[in-house]
CSV table of C-alpha atoms in Angstrom, one decimal:
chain,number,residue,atom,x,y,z
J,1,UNK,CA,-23.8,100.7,48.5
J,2,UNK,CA,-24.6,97.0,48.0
J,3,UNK,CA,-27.3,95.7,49.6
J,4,UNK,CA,-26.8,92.5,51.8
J,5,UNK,CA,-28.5,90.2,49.6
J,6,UNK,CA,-26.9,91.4,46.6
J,7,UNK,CA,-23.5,90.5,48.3
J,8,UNK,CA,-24.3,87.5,49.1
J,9,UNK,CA,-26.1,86.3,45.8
J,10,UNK,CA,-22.7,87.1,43.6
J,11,UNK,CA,-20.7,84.5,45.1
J,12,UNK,CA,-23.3,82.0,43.7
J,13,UNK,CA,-23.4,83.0,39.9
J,14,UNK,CA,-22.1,86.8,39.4
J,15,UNK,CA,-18.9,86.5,40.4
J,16,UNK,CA,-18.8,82.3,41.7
J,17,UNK,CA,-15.3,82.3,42.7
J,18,UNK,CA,-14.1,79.1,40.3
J,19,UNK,CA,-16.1,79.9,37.5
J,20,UNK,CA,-16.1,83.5,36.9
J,21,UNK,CA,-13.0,84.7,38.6
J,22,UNK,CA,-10.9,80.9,38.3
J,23,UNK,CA,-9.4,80.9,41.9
J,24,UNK,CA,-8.4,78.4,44.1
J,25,UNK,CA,-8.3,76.2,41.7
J,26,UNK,CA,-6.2,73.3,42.8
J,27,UNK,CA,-8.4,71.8,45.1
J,28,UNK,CA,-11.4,71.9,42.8
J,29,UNK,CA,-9.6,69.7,40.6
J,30,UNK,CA,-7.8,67.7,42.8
J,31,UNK,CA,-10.4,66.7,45.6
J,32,UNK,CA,-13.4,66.3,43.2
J,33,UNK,CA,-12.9,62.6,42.4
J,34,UNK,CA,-16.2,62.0,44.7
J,35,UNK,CA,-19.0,64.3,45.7
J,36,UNK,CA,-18.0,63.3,49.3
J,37,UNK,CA,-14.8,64.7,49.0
J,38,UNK,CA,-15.8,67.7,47.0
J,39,UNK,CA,-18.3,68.8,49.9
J,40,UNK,CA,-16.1,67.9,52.4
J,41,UNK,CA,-13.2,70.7,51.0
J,42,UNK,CA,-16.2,73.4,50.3
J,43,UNK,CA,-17.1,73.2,54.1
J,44,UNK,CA,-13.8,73.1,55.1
J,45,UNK,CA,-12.8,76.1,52.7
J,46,UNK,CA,-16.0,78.1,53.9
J,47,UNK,CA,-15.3,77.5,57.1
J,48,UNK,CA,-12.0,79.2,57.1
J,49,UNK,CA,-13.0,82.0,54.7
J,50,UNK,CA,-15.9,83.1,57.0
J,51,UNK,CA,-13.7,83.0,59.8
J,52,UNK,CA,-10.8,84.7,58.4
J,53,UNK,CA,-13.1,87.4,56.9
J,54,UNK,CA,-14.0,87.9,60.0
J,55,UNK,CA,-11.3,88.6,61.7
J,56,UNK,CA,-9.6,90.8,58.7
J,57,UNK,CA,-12.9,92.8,59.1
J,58,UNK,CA,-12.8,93.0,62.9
J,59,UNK,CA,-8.7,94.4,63.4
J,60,UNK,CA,-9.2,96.6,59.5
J,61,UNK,CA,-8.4,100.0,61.8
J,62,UNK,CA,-5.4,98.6,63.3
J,63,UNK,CA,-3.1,96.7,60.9
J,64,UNK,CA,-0.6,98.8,59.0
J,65,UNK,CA,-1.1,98.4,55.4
J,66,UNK,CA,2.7,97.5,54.3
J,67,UNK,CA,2.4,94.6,56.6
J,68,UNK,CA,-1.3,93.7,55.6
J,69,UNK,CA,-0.6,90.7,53.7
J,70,UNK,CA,1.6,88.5,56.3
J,71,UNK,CA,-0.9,89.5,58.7
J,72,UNK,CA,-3.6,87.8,56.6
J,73,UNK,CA,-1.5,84.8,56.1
J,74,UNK,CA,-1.2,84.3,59.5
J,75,UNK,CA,-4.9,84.1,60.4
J,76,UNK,CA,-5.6,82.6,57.7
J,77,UNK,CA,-3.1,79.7,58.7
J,78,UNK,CA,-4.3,79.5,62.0
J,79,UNK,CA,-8.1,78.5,61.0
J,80,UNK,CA,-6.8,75.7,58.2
J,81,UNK,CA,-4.5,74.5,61.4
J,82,UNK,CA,-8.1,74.6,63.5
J,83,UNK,CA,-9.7,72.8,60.3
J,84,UNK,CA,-6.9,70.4,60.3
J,85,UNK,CA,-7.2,69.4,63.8
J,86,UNK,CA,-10.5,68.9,63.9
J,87,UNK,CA,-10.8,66.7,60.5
J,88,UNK,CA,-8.0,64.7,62.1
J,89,UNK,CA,-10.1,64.1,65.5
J,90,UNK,CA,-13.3,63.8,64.1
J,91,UNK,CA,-13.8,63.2,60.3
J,92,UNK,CA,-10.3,60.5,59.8
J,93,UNK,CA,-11.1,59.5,56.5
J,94,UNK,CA,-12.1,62.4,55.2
J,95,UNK,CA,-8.7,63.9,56.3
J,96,UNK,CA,-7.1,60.9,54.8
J,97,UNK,CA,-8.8,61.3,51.5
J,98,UNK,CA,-8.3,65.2,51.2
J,99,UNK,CA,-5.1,64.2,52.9
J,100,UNK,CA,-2.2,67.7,51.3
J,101,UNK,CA,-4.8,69.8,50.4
J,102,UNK,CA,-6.5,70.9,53.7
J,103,UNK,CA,-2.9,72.5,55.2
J,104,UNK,CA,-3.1,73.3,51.3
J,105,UNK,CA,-6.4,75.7,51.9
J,106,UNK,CA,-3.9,78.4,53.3
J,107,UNK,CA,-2.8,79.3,50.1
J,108,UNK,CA,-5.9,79.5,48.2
J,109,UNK,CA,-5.7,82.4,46.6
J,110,UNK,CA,-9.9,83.0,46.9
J,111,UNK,CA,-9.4,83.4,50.9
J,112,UNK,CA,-6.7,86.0,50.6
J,113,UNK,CA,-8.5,87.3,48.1
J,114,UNK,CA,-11.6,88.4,50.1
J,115,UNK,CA,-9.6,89.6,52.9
J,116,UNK,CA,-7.6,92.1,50.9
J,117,UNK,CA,-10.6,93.4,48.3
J,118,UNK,CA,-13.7,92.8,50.5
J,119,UNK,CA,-13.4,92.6,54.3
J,120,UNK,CA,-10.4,94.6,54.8
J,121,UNK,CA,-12.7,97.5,53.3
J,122,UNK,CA,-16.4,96.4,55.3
J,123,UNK,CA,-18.0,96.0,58.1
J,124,UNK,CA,-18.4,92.6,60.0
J,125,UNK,CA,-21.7,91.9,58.7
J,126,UNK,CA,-21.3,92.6,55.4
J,127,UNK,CA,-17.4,90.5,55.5
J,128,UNK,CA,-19.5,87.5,57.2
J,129,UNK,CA,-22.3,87.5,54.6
J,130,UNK,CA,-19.2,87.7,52.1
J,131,UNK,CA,-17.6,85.2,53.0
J,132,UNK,CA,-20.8,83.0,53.1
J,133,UNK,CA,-21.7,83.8,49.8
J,134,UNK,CA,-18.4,83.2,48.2
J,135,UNK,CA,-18.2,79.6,50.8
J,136,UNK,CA,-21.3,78.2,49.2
J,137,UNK,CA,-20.4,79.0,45.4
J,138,UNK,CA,-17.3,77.6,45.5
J,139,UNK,CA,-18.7,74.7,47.9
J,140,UNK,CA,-21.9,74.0,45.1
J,141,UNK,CA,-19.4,74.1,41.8
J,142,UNK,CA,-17.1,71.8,43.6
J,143,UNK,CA,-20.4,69.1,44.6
J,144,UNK,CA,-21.2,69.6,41.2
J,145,UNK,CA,-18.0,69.0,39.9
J,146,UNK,CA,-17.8,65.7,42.0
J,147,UNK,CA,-20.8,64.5,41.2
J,148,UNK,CA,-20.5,64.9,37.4
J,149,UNK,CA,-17.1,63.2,37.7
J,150,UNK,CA,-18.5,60.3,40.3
J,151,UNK,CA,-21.5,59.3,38.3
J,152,UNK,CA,-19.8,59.3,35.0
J,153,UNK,CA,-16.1,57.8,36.4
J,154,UNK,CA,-17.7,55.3,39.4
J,155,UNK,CA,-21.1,55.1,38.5
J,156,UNK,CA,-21.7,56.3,41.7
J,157,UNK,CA,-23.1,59.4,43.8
J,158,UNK,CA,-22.3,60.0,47.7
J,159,UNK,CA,-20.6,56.1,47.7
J,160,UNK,CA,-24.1,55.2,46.8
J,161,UNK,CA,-24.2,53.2,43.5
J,162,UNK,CA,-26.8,54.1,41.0
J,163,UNK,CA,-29.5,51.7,40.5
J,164,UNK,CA,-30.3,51.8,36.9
J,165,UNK,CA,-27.6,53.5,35.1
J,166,UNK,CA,-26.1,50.7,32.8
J,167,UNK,CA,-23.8,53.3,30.8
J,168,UNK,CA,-20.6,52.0,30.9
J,169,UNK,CA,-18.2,53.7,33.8
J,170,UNK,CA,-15.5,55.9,32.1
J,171,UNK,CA,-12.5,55.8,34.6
J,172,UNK,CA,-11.2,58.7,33.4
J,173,UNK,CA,-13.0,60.9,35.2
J,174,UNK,CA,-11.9,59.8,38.4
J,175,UNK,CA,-8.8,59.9,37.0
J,176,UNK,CA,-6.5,63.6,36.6
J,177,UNK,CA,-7.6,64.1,33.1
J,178,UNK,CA,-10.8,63.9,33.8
J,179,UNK,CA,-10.8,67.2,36.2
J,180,UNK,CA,-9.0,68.9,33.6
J,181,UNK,CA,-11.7,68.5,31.2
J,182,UNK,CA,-14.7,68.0,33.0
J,183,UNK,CA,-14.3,72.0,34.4
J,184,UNK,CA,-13.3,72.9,30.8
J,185,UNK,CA,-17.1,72.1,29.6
J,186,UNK,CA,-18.4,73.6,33.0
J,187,UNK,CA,-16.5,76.4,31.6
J,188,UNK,CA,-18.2,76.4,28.4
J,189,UNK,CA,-21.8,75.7,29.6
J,190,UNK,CA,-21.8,78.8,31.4
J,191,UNK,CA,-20.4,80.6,28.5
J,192,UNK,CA,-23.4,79.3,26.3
J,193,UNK,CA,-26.1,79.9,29.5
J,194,UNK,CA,-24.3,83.4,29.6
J,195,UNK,CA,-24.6,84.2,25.4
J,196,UNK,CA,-28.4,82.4,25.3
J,197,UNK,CA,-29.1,85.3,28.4
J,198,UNK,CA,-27.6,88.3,26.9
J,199,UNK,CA,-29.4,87.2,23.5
J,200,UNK,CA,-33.0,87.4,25.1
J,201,UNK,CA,-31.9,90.5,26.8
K,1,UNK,CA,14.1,57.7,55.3
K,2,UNK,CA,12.6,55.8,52.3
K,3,UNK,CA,14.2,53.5,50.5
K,4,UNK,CA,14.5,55.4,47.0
K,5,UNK,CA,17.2,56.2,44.0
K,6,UNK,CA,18.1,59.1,43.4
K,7,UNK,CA,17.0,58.4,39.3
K,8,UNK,CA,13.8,57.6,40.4
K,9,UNK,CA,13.1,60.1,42.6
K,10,UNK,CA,13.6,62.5,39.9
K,11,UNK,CA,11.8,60.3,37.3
K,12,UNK,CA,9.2,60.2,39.3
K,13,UNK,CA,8.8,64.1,40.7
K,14,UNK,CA,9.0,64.9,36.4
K,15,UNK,CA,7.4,62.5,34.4
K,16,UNK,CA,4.7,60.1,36.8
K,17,UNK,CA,3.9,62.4,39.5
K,18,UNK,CA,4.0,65.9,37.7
K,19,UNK,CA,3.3,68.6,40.0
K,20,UNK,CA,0.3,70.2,37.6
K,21,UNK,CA,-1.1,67.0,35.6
K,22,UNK,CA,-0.4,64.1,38.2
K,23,UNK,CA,-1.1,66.8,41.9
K,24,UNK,CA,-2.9,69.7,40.7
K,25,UNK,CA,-0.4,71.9,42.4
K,26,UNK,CA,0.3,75.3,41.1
K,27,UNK,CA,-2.5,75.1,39.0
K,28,UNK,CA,-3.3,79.4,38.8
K,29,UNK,CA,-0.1,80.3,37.9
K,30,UNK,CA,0.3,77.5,35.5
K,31,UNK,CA,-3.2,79.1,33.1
K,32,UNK,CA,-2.4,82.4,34.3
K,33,UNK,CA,1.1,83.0,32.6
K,34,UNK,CA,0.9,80.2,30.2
K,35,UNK,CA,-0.4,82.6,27.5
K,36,UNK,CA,3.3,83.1,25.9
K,37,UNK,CA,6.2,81.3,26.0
K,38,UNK,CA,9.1,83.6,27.4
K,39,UNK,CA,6.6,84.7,30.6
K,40,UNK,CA,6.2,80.9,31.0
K,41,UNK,CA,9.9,80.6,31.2
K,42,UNK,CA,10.2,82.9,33.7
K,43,UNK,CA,7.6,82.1,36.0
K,44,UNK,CA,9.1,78.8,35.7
K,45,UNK,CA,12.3,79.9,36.7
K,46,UNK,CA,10.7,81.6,39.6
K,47,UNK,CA,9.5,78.4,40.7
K,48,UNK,CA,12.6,76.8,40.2
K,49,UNK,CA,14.5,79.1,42.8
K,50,UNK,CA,12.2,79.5,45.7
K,51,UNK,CA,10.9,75.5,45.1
K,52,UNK,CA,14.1,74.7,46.5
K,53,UNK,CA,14.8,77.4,49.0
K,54,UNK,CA,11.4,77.0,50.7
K,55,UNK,CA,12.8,72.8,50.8
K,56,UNK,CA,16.5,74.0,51.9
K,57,UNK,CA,14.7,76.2,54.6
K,58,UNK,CA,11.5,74.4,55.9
K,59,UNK,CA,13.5,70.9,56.2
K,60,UNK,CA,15.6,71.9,59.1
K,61,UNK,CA,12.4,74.0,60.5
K,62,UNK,CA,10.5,70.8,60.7
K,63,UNK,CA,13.0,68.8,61.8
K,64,UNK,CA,15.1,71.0,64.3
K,65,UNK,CA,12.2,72.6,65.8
K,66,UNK,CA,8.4,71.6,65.0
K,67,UNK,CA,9.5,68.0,64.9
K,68,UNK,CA,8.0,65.9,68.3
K,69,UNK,CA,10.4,65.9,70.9
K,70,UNK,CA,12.6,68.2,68.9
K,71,UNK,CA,13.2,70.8,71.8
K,72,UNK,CA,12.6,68.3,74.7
K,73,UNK,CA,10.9,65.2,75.6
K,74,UNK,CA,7.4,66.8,75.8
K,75,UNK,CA,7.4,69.5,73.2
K,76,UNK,CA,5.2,68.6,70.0
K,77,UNK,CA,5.3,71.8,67.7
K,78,UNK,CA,4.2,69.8,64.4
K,79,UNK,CA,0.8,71.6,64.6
K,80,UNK,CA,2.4,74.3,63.9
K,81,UNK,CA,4.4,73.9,60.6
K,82,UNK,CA,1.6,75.1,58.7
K,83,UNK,CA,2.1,78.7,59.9
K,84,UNK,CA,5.5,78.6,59.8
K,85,UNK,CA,6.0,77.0,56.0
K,86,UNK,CA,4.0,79.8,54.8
K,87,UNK,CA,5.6,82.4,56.7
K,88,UNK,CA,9.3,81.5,55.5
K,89,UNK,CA,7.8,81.0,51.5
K,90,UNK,CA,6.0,83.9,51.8
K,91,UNK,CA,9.1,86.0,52.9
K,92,UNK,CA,11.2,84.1,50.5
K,93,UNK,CA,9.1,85.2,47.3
K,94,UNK,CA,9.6,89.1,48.7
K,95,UNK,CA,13.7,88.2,48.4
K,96,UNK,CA,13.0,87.0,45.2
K,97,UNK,CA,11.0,90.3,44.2
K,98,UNK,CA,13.2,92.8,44.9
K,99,UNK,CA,16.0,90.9,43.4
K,100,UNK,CA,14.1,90.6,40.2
K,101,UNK,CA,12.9,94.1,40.1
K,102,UNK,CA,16.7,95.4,40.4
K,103,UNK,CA,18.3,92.5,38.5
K,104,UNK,CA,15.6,92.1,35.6
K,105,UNK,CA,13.2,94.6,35.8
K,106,UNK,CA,11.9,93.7,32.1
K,107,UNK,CA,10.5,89.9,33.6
K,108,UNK,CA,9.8,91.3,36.8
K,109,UNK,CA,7.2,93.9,34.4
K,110,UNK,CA,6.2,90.7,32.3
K,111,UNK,CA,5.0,88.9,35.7
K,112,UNK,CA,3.1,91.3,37.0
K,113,UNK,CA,1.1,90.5,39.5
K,114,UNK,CA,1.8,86.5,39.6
K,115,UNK,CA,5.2,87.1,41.4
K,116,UNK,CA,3.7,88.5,44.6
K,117,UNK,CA,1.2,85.7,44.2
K,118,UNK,CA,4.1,82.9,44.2
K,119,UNK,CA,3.3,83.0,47.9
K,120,UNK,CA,-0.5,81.6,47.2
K,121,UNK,CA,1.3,79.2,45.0
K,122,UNK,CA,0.2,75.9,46.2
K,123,UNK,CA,3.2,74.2,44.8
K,124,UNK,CA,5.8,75.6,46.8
K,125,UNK,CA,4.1,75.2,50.4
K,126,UNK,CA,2.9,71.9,48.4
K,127,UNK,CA,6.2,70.7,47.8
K,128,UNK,CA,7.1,71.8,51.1
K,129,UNK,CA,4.8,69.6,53.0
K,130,UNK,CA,5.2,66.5,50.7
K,131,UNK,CA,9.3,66.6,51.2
K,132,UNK,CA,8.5,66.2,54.8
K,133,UNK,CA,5.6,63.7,54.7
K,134,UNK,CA,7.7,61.3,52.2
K,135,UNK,CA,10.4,61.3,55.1
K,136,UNK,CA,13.1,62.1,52.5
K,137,UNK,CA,16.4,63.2,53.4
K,138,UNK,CA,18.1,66.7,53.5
K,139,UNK,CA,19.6,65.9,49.8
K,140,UNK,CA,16.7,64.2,48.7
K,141,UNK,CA,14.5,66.8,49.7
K,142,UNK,CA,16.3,69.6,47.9
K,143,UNK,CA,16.4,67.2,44.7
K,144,UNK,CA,12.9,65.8,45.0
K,145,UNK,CA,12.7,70.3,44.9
K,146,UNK,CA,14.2,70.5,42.0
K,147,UNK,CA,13.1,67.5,40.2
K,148,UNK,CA,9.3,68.8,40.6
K,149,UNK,CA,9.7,72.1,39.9
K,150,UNK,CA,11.2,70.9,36.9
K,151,UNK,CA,7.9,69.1,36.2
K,152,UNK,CA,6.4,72.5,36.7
K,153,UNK,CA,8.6,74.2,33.8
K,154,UNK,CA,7.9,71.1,31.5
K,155,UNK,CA,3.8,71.0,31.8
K,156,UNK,CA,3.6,75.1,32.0
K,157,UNK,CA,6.7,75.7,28.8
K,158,UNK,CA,4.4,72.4,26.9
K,159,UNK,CA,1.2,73.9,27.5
K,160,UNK,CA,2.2,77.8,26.4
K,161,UNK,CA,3.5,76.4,23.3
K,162,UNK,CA,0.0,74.7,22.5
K,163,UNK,CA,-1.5,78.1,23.2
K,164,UNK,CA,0.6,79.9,21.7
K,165,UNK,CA,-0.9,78.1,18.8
K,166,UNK,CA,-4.3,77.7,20.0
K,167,UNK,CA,-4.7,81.6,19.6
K,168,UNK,CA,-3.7,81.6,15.8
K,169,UNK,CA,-7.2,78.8,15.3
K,170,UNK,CA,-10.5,79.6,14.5
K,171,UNK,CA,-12.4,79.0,18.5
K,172,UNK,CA,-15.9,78.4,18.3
K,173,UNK,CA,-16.7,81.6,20.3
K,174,UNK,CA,-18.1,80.4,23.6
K,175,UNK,CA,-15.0,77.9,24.0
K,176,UNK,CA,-12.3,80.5,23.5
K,177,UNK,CA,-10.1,81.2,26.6
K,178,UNK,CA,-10.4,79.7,29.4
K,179,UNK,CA,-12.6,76.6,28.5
K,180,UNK,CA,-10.2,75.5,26.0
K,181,UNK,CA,-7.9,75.8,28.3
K,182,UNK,CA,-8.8,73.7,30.8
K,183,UNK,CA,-9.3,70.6,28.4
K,184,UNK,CA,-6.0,71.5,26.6
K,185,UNK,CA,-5.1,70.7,29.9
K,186,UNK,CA,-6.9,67.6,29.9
K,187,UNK,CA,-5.3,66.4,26.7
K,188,UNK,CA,-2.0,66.8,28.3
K,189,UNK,CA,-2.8,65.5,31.4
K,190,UNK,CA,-3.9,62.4,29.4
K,191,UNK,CA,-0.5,62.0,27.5
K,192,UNK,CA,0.9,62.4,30.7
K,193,UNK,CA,-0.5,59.2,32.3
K,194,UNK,CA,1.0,57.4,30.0
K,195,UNK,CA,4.1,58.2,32.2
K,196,UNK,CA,2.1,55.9,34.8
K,197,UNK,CA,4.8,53.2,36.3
K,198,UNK,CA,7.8,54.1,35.0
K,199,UNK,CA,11.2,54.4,37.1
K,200,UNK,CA,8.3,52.6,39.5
């Protein structure tokens, strides 16, 4: 059995959901044009993976398993509606500027994916520290994303501009390409952290 | 309903606003069967069908009954087309599975596991939403359907090709797979701007 912190430390590096396992991948490249943005999704995203863990945890003795998945749909499209409504009241722009992509959070495949292979199998505490730990991986590689592409595209970080930094600002990043890319050498960082660690071993 | 030809409608759903380069929709079925050409295809095809089914059936959902005042003066169902688009594309994509595995069992092998997954395809429910937010028309709906998933086949059947190719190079080790991928991707993307304004 895994212990509690172990759970909850794989999300981070072991098994991050973007990096490692590559899922739910069209919001990490489509909302990271600004770190704002970026953290706005992860929060959003861990928000309704906790919850939907949670649930998916709590009725695990009672759903029927040929009619598992639709279930799962279903709560899971009831937190993003909850998400939605509350960006809308409360955070306006930031709905405006994540506009498709928060109804959009129901089909990220990284959600449905914990409820079917982890909390559909474990308890609540163990599904809640889950879901945490796969919330804040996927919410830190999207910042970092954002950031990466807001200082380099906007010269920027947070909306703040960066005093000092006279390289010039390469729109592309901001720009679809520049997601495209800008993961690919995340991508390949890792791989390189990853061979320089098993090398030491 | 907007004021938009048909020609640029579908210009713009191919070329400017491609689905994966220009919307990042569909972006895990587009690197997860775009290692050969013929499972591209068929994913692509896929798409294709339920793209506009999930437009032909979530239009008059929206507008017969989730729209406000669509029952009555004081109903306002629109919070709940979220559930309900994902409820009608995901039962669409298991019509679409059992016709495949008696029709075709050979691609329904070749998907795999990316057919049942259609349903966590953000470009249908995508595509779905956008139809509806754009204020198009029943027609333009269903060809704004087609038109993008048409994009879809074009950036998923270009990108397969490229690596296709990529897999007969010398990688540096480290960069090989998914990395490569991704700014293959990029590459593309880039080419793709250049669509930028046009039909506009």
């Amino acid at each position: 059995m895994k212990s509690v912190g172990e759970i909850f430390t794989r999300g981070l590096w072991r098994e991050n959901p973007v990096l490692r396992l590559l899922l739910g991948l069209c919001p990490v490249l489509a909302v990271t044009t600004s770190a704002e943005n970026a953290l706005g999704m992860g929060i959003a995203t861990t928000f309704v993976l906790i919850s939907s863990n949670l649930v998916v945890s709590a009725i695990k003795g009672v759903v029927p398993s040929q009619m598992r998945i639709p279930i799962y749909i279903v709560i899971i499209a009831t937190f993003v509606t909850v998400v939605d409504l509350v960006l809308k009241g409360y955070f306006f722009e930031l709905s405006k500027s994540l506009g498709l992509f928060i109804p959009l959070i129901v089909v990220n495949c990284m959600i449905l994916g914990r409820s079917e292979s982890f909390a559909s199998k474990n308890g609540l505490f163990k599904s809640l520290v889950d879901g945490l730990g796969m919330g804040v991986g996927f919410t830190l590689t999207l910042l970092a994303l954002g950031s990466i592409r807001e200082i380099l595209g906007a010269g920027a970080l947070f909306g703040v501009a960066l005093v000092g930094l006279d390289t010039p600002r390469v729109l592309l990043f901001v720009l679809p390409p520049g997601a495209f890319v800008t993961l690919g050498f995340l991508l390949w960082m890792m791989n390189l952290l990853d061979r320089g660690r098993t090398r030491n071993a | 309903m907007p004021d938009v030809t048909i020609p640029g409608l579908v210009l713009a759903a191919i070329l400017v606003n491609n689905v994966v380069f220009a919307q990042f929709l569909g972006i895990c079925p587009y690197l997860g069967v775009s290692k050969r050409l013929d499972t591209a295809l068929g994913m692509g095809m896929a798409v294709v069908f339920v793209m506009v089914m999930a437009v032909a059936i979530t239009w008059p959902i929206q507008h017969y009954l989730l729209a406000p005042g669509a029952l009555g003066e004081e109903i306002d169902l629109s919070y709940l087309s979220t559930i309900a688009f994902i409820l009608v594309i995901a039962s669409l994509v298991q019509l679409v599975e059992i016709v495949l595995k008696k029709v075709l069992p050979a691609l329904y092998q070749a998907l795999g596991i990316y057919l049942p997954l259609i349903t966590t395809n953000c470009a249908i429910l995508g595509v779905a939403i956008l139809a509806h937010r754009q204020q198009l028309s029943f027609l333009q709906g269903l060809i704004f359907a087609a038109a993008s998933a048409v994009g879809f086949i074009l950036a998923i059947m270009l990108f397969a090709g490229l690596r296709e190719s990529l897999e007969q190079r010398d990688v540096p080790e480290s960069l090989a797979g998914a990395p490569i991928a991704f700014i293959t991707a990029g590459i593309l993307a880039m080419a793709f701007m250049g669509f930028a304004g046009l039909g506009g």
